[in-house]
XYZ file of C-alpha atoms in Angstrom:
605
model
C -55.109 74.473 -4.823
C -58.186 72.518 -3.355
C -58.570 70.836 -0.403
C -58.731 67.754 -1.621
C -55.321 68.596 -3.412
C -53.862 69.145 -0.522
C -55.046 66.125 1.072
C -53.811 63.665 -1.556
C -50.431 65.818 -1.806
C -49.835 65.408 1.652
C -50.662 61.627 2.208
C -47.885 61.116 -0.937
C -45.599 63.086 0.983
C -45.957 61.080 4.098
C -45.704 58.124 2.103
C -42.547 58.871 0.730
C -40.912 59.987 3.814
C -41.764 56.513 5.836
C -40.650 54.810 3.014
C -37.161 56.561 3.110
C -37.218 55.648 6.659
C -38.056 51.863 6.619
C -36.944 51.444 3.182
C -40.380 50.468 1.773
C -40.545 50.735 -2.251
C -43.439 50.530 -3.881
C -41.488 50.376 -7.244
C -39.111 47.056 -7.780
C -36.444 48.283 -8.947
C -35.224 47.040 -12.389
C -31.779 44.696 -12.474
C -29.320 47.107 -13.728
C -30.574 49.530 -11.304
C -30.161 47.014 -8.790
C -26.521 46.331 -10.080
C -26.225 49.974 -9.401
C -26.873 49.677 -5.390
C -24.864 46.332 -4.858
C -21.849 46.204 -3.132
C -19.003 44.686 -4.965
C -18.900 41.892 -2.414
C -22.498 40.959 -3.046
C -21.757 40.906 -6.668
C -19.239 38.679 -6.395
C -21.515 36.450 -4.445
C -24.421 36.870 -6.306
C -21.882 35.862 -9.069
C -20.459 33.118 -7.229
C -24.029 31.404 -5.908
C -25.125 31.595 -10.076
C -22.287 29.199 -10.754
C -23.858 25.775 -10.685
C -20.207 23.924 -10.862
C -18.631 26.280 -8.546
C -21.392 25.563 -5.868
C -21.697 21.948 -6.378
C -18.249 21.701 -5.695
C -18.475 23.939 -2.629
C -20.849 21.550 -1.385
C -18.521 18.976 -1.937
C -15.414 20.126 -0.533
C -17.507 21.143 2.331
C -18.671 17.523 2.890
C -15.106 16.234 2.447
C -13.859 19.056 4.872
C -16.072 18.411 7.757
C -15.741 14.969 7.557
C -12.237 15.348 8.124
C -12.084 17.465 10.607
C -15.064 15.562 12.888
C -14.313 12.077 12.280
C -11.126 12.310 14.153
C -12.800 14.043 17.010
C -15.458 11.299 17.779
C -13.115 7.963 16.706
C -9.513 8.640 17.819
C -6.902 6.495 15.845
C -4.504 4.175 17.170
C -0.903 4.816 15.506
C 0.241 1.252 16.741
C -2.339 -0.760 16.091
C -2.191 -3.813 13.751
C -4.073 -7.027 13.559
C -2.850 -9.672 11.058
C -5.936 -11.701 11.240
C -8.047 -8.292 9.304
C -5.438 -7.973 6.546
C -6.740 -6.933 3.111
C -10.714 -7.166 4.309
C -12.993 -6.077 1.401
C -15.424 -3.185 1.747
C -18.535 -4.389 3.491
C -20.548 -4.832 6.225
C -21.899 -7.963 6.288
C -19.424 -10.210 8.925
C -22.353 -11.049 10.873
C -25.378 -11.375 8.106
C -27.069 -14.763 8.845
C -28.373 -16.082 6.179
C -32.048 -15.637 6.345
C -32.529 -19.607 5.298
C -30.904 -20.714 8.800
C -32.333 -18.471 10.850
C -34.562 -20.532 12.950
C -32.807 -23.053 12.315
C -29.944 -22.860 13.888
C -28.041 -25.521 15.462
C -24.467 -24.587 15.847
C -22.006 -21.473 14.772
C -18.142 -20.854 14.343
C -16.751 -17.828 14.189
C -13.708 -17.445 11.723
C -11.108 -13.928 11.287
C -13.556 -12.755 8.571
C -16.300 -15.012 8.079
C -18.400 -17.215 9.825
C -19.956 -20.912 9.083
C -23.652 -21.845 10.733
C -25.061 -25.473 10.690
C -28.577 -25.958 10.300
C -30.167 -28.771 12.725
C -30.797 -30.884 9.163
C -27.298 -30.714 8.960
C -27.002 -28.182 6.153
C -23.431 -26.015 6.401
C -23.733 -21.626 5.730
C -20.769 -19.434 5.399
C -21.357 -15.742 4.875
C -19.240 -12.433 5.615
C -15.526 -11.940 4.304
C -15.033 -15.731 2.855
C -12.862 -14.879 -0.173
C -9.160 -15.463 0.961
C -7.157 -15.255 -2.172
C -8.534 -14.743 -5.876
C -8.958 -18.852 -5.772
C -9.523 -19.960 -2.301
C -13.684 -19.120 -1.239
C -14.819 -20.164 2.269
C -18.368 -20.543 0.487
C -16.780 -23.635 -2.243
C -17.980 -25.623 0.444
C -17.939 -29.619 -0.703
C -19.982 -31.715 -1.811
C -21.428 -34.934 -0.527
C -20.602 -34.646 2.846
C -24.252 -35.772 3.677
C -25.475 -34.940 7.327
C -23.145 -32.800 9.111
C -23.301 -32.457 12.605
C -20.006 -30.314 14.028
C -18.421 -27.201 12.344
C -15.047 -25.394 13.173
C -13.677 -21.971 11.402
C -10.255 -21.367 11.607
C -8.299 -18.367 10.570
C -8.432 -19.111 6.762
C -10.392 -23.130 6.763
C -13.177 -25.029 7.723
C -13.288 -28.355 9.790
C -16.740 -30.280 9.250
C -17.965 -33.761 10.563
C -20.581 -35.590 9.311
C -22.793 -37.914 11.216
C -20.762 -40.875 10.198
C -17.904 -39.538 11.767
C -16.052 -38.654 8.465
C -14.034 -35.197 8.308
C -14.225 -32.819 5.672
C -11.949 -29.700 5.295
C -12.228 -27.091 3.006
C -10.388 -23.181 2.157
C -6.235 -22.557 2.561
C -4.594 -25.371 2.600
C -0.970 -24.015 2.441
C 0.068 -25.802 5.426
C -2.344 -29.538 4.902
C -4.842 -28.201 7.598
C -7.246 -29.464 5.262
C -5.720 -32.536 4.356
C -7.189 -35.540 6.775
C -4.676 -37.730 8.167
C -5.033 -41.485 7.094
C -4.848 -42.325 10.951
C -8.285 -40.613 11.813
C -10.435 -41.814 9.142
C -10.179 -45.560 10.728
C -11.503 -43.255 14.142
C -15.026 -43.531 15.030
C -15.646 -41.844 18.185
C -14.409 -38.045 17.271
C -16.054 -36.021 20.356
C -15.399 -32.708 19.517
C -13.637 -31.070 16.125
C -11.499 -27.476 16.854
C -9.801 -24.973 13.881
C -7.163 -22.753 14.795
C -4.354 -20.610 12.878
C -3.006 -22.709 9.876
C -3.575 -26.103 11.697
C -6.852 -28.180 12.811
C -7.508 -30.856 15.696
C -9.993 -33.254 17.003
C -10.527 -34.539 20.824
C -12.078 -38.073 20.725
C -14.020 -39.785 23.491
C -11.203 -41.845 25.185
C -9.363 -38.466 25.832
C -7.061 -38.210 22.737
C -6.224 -35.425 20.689
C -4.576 -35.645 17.025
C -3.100 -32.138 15.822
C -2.218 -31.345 12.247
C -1.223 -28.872 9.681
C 1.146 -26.226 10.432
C 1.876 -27.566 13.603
C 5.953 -26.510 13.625
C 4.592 -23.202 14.279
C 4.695 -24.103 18.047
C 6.051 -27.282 19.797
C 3.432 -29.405 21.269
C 3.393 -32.168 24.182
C 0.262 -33.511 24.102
C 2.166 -37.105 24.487
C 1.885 -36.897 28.137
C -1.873 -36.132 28.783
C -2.832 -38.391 25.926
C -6.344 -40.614 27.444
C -6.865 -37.914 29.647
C -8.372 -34.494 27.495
C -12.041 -33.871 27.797
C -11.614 -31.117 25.515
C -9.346 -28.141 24.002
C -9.101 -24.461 23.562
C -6.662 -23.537 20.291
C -5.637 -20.008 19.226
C -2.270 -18.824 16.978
C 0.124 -19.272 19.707
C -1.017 -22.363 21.528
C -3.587 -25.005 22.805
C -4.919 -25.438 25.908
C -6.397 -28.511 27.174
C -9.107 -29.619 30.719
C -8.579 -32.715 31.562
C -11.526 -35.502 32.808
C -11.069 -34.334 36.262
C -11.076 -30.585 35.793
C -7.328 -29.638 35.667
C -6.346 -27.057 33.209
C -3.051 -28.229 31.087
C -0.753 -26.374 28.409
C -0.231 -28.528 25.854
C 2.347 -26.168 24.517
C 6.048 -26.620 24.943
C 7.163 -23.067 24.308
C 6.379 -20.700 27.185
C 3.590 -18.609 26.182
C 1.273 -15.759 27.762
C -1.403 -18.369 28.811
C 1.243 -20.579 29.782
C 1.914 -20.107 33.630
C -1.955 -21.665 35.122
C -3.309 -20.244 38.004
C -3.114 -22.905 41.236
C -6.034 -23.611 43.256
C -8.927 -22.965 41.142
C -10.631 -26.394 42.041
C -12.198 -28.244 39.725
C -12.607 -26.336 35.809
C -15.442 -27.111 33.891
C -14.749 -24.885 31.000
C -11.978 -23.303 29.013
C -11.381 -20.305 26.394
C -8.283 -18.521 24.790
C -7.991 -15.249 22.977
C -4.885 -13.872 21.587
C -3.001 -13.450 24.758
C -4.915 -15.132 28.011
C -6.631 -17.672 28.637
C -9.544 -18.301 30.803
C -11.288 -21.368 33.004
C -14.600 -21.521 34.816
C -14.724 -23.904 37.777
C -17.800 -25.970 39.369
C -18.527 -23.125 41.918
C -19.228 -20.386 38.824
C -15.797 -18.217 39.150
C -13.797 -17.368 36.410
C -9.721 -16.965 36.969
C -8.024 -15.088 33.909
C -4.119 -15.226 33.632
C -1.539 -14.026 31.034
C -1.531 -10.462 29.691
C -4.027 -8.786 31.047
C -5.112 -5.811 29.266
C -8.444 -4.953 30.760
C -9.806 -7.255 34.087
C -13.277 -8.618 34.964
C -15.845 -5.855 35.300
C -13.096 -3.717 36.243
C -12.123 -5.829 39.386
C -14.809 -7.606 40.463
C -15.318 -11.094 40.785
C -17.655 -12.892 38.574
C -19.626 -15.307 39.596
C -22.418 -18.426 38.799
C -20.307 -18.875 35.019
C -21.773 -21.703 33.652
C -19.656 -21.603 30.138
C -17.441 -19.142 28.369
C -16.277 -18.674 24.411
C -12.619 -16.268 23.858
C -12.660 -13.885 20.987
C -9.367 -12.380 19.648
C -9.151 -9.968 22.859
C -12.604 -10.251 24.617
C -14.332 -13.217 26.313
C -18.078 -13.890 26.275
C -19.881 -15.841 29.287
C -23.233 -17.227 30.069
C -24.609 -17.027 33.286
C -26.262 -20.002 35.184
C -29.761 -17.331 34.979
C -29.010 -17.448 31.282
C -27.832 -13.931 30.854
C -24.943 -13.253 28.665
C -21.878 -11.078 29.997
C -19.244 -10.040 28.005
C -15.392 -8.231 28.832
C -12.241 -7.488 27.040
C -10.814 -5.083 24.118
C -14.525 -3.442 22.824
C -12.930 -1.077 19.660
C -15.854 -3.048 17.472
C -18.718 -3.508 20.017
C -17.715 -7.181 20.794
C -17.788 -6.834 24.307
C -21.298 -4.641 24.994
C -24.041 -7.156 24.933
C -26.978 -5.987 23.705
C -30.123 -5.837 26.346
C -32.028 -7.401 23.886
C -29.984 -10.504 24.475
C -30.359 -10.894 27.983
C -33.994 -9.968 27.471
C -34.290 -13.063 25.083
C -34.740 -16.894 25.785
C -30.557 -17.943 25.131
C -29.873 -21.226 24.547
C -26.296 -21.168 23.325
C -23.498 -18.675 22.897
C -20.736 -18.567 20.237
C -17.886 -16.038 20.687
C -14.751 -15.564 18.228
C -12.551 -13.328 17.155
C -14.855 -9.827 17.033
C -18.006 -11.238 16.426
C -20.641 -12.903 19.057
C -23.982 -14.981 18.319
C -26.568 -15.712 20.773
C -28.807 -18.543 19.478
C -32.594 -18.177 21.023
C -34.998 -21.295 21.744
C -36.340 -20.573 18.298
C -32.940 -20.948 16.681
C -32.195 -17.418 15.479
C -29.486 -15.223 15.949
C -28.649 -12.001 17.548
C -25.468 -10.933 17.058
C -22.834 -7.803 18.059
C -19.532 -7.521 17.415
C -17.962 -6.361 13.500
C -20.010 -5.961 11.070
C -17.408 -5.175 8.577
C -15.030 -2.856 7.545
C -17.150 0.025 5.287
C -13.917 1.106 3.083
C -12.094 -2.606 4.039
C -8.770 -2.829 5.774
C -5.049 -2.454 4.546
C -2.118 -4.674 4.479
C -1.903 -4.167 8.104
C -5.308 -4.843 9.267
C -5.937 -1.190 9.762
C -9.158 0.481 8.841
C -9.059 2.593 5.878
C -12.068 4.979 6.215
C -10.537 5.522 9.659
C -7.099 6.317 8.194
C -8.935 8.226 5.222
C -10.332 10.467 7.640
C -7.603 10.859 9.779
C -5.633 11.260 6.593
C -7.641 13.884 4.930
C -6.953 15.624 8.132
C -3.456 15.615 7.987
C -3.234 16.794 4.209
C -5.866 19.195 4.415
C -4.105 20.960 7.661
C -0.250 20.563 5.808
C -1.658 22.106 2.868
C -3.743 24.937 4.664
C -0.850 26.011 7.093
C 1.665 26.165 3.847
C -0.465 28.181 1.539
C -1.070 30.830 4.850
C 3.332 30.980 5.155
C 2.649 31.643 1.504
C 0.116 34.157 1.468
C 1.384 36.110 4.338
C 5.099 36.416 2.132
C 3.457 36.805 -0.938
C 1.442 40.062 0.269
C 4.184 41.374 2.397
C 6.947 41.096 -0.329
C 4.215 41.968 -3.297
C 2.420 44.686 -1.898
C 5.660 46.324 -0.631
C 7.508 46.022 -3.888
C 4.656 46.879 -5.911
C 3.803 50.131 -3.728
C 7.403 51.293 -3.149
C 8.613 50.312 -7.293
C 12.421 51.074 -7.565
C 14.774 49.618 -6.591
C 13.175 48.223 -3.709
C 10.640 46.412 -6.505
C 14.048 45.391 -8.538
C 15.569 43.407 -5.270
C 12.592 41.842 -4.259
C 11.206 41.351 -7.383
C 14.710 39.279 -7.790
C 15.024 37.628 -4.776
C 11.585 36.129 -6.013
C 12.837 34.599 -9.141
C 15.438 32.834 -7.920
C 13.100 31.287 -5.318
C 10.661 30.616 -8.206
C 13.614 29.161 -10.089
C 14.445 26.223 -7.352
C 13.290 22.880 -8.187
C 10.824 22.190 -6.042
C 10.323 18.807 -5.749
C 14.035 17.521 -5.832
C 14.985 20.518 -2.946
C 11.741 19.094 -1.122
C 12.923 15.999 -1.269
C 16.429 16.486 -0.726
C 15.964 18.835 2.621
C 13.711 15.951 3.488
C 15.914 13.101 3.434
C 18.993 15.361 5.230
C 17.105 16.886 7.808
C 14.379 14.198 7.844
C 16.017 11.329 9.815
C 17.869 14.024 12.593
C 14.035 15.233 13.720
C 10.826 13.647 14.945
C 7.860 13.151 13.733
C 5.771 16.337 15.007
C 8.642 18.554 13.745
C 9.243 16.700 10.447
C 5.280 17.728 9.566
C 6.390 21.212 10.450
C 9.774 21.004 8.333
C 6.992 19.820 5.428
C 4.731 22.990 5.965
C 7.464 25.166 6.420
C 9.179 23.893 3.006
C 5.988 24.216 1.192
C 5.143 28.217 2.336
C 9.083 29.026 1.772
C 8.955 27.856 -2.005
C 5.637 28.560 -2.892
C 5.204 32.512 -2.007
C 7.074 33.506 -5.688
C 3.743 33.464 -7.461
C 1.777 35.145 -5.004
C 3.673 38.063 -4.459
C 4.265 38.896 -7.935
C 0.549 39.007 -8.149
C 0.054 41.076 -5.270
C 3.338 43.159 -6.757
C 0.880 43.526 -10.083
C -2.629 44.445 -8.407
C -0.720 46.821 -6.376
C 0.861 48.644 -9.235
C -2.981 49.136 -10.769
C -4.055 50.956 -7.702
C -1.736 52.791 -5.974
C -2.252 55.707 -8.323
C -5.902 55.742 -7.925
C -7.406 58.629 -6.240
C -8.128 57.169 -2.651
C -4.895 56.582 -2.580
C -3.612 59.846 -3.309
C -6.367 60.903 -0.502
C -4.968 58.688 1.909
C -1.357 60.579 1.273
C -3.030 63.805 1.931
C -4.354 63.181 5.011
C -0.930 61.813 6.523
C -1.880 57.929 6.377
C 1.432 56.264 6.997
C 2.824 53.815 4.150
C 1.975 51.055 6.237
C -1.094 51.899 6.527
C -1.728 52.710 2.610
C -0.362 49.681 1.726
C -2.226 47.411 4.591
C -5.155 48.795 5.379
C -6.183 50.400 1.853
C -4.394 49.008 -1.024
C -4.445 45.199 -0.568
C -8.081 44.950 0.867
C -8.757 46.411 -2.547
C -7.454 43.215 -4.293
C -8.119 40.552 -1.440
C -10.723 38.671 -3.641
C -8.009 38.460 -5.977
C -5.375 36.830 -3.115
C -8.506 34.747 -1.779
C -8.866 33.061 -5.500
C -5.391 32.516 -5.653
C -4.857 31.032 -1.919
C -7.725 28.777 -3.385
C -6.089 27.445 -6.230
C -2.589 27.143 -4.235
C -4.366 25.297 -1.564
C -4.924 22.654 -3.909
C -1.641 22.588 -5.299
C -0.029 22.763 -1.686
C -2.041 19.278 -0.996
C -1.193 17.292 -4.105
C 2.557 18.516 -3.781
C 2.286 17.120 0.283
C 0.471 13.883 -1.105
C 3.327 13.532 -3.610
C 6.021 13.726 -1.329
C 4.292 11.529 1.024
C 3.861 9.021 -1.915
C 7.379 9.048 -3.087
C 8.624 8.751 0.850
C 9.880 11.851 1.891
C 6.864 13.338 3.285
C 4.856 12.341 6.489
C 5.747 8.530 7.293
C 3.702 5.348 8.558
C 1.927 4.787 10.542
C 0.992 8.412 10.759
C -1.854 8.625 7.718
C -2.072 11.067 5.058
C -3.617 10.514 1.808
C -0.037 10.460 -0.002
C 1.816 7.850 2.128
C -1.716 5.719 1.775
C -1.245 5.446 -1.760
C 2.628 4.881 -1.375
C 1.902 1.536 -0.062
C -0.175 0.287 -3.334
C 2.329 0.320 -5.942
C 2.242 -3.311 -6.296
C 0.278 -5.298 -9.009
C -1.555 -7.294 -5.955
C -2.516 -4.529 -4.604
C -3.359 -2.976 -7.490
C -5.160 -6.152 -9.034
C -7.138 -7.854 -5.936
C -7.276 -5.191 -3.044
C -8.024 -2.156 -5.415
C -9.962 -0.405 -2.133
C -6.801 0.637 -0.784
C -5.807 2.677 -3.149
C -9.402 3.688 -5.087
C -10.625 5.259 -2.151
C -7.477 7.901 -0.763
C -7.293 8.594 -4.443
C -11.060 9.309 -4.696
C -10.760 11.645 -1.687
C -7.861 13.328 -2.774
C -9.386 13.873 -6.617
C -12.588 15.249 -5.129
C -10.737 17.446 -2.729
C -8.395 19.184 -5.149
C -10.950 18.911 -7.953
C -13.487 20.817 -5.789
C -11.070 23.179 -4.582
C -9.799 23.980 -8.151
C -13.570 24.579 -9.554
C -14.060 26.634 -6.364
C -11.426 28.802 -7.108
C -11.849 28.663 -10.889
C -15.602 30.118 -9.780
C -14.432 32.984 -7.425
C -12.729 34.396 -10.168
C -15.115 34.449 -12.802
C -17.053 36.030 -9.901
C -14.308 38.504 -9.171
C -13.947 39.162 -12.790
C -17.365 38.119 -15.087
C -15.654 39.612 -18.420
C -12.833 37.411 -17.547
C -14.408 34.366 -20.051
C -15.236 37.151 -22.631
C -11.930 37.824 -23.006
């Protein structure tokens, strides 16, 4: 052989041997040769990852699952919360979306539960946000011909407007003649200041008198006695407050309320504001004094100081200072009391504060506002959020249903693998046991079990009694599939290897027969994850499942059964029933996926 032989033979050879060492092919190997070298695990990925539906629903439940699972984390729920004036709230976030016509021109705004009316300084009236209080009554139907308006006043549900003639106009519920004028005050001419409160409306004129009407049984009034002698009023559901000409602060409310029992010595008020259960008075000297029940105090203790006016939401109160800078205090679940720095950076001229929303009006007559926007998914019967409860739902479902189907799983391979390996008579009694199980009615013993046991426990163990319930019935089905996998390989040969080196049953059975068929248990712990949620979100719907106010996606939907509902607040019940379709749907393709990955000749067939 030449040299040159040699040479070339030799630089193949060391060719060869580093690519055996750093697995460097110069050949691509074809795809059936590739098969070849794969593990099964890959090919059931590579399988899986081909599967355009399976993996678009992977994507989905995994959107759906993390959502779940963070959204709780970051904005905790509160199981006792309910607000009637946010009941039934359309999607949306546009509570506080001036319209882009007024801005700039901007002379006054009131702040209603849901909605909110501006005045222009031409005397043009705006209402935008939630208006739409029943199918027939719109905020926005505002009249006609009321010519140059000059005062506005949202209430919970209607509108109080004044022209510059002095006439009233009243528009939105009327249920209770808030919006019906009294004969008596359309012969009155000197109407100082116009207020809207919950089902009832009231004007303060400028000889000190005020005239109530509406729903005013609600609460008993005595305004008799400091009739001549109101500058002006503060009105919220309960009550009204009234400051007299010389600064004294007077209930004009016979029943004894929160607000009722007024601070002594605070001097001379010049302002006054109410939320839902205090009320509030700045004096000459600046201070503020709050009384009733006080949830959260004035910058945590401290005294505040140089006040020169302040408006009360439905649990927060906003103030100016005499410097012009805005301060704000109180219940902040929807921003309402963090004032923006761009306000206080801003030339203020006026402030208007009410329920959860806040508007600072600049020299150049626009808005900046904080506070609730909206409600993304809208609110429930009860006020409640129901994204928030959604979330917090999906949560709930997702962790009933994944907790049953493992008490499943774990049963189903103990019982299966055992009576499948064993056979006999062992296989006959288990294999027995199984079907009677199987044979239970479900959903009546679910239910029954439910209602017994339901009312004797709380609510922490009833959730367990639920997952509990669902692994004990559900385990039939999985161990007669391990039971049948089992059978197909414990006469295979590294099983009879396994024998002949001494491995214990156990250990055949545990640790080399059933992680033989676990993609098989996977894709059915899939598919009975799915089923383990619906079967939660039924018994929640029907009643005997997890119970309000605790959310799942189930006792959600139990709640919209009737034709209202169903008809003009369809968001409470399209939405949980969205999540829960995309959820199980998702889950169902996913496992429908893993096992035409586990077996591809399965469709063939």
């Amino acid at each position: 052989m030449s040299k040159e032989n040699k040479t070339k033979k030799s630089k193949k050879t060391h060719v060869s041997i580093i690519g055996l060492l750093f697995g460097n092919r110069k050949k691509q190997l074809s795809f059936l040769e590739e098969e070849q070298l794969q593990s099964p695990m890959r090919t059931i990925v590579k399988n899986f990852v081909a599967n355009k539906v399976a993996m678009a629903s992977l994507i989905i439940f995994a959107v759906i699952f993390l959502s779940v699972l963070i959204y709780p984390v970051v904005n905790k729920i509160d199981l006792t919360y309910q607000e009637q004036t946010q009941q039934n709230v359309a999607p949306g976030n546009d509570m506080m979306k001036v319209p882009k016509k007024l801005q700039g021109n901007i002379k006054e705004i009131s702040v209603g539960s849901t909605f909110s009316v501006g005045l222009s300084n031409d005397g043009e009236v705006f209402v935008w946000g939630k208006s739409k209080i029943t199918s027939v009554i719109d905020i926005k139907n505002i009249p006609e011909n009321m010519g140059k308006v000059v005062q506005i006043a949202a209430g919970v549900d209607h509108v109080l407007a004044m022209n510059d003639q002095g006439e009233l106009f009243a528009w939105g519920n009327s249920r209770n003649k808030q919006c019906a004028i009294p004969d008596n005050l359309k012969k009155i001419d000197n109407i100082k200041r116009i207020y809207s409160g919950y089902q009832c409306s009231a004007v303060v004129t400028e000889d000190g008198n005020v005239y109530l009407w509406g729903n005013t049984g609600i609460v008993d009034f005595k305004i008799g006695e400091y009739q001549g002698q109101i500058d002006k009023i503060a009105i919220n559901a309960q009550g009204v407050l009234g400051l007299t000409k010389d600064g004294q602060v007077v209930g004009l409310t016979a029943n004894e309320l929160a607000f009722s029992r007024i601070p002594e010595g605070m001097g001379k008020v010049v302002d006054i504001a109410l939320t839902a259960q205090t009320g509030a008075a700045v004096t000459e000297d600046g201070k503020v004094y709050v009384w009733g029940n006080k949830t959260k105090t004035i910058h945590e203790g401290e005294t505040l100081e140089n006040v020169v006016a302040i408006q009360g939401g439905r649990y927060h109160y906003t103030a100016t200072l005499a410097n012009g800078d805005v301060v704000a205090w109180g219940h902040d679940d929807f921003g309402q009391a963090t004032v923006p720095a761009k306000v206080n950076n801003a030339n203020v001229s006026a402030v208007y504060a009410g329920y959860y929303q806040n508007y600072a009006i600049t020299e150049e007559g626009k808005a900046i506002t904080w506070g609730l926007k909206g409600y993304t998914l809208g609110t429930d019967n009860y006020g409640r959020d129901v994204l928030s409860r959604i979330m917090h739902g999906g949560r709930m479902t997702m962790t009933i249903g994944a907790i049953a189907i493992i008490i499943s799983i774990t049963i189903g391979i103990i019982v299966g693998g055992v009576s499948g390996y064993f056979g006999g008579k062992i296989d006959m009694v288990l294999m027995r046991i199984a079907e009677i199980v199987y044979a239970l009615p479900f959903l009546p013993f679910a239910m029954t079990l439910s209602a017994i046991i339901g009312n004797k426990i709380n609510e922490t163990q009833r959730i367990a009694l639920i997952m509990v319930i669902l692994g004990l019935l559900s385990w039939p089905g999985d161990a007669r599939l391990v039971r049948a996998q089992v059978l197909a390989e414990r006469n295979k040969e590294f099983v009879t290897a396994a024998r002949a080196v001494g491995v214990k049953q156990r250990g055949i059975i545990f640790r080399h027969i059933i992680p033989n068929v676990v993609s098989v248990i996977i894709v059915s712990a899939t598919l009975g994850f799915a089923s383990a949620m619906l079967t939660e979100s039924g018994l929640s719907f029907l009643g005997f499942g997890v119970r309000e106010p605790r959310p799942t996606w189930g006792n959600m939907l139990n709640g919209c059964q009737s034709s209202t509902v169903i008809l003009q607040y369809w968001w409470r019940w399209v939405f949980p029933s969205i999540a829960l379709g995309l959820a199980t749907i998702s889950i169902n393709l996913i496992g429908d996926g893993l096992r035409d990955a586990v077996d591809p000749k399965a469709n063939e067939r």
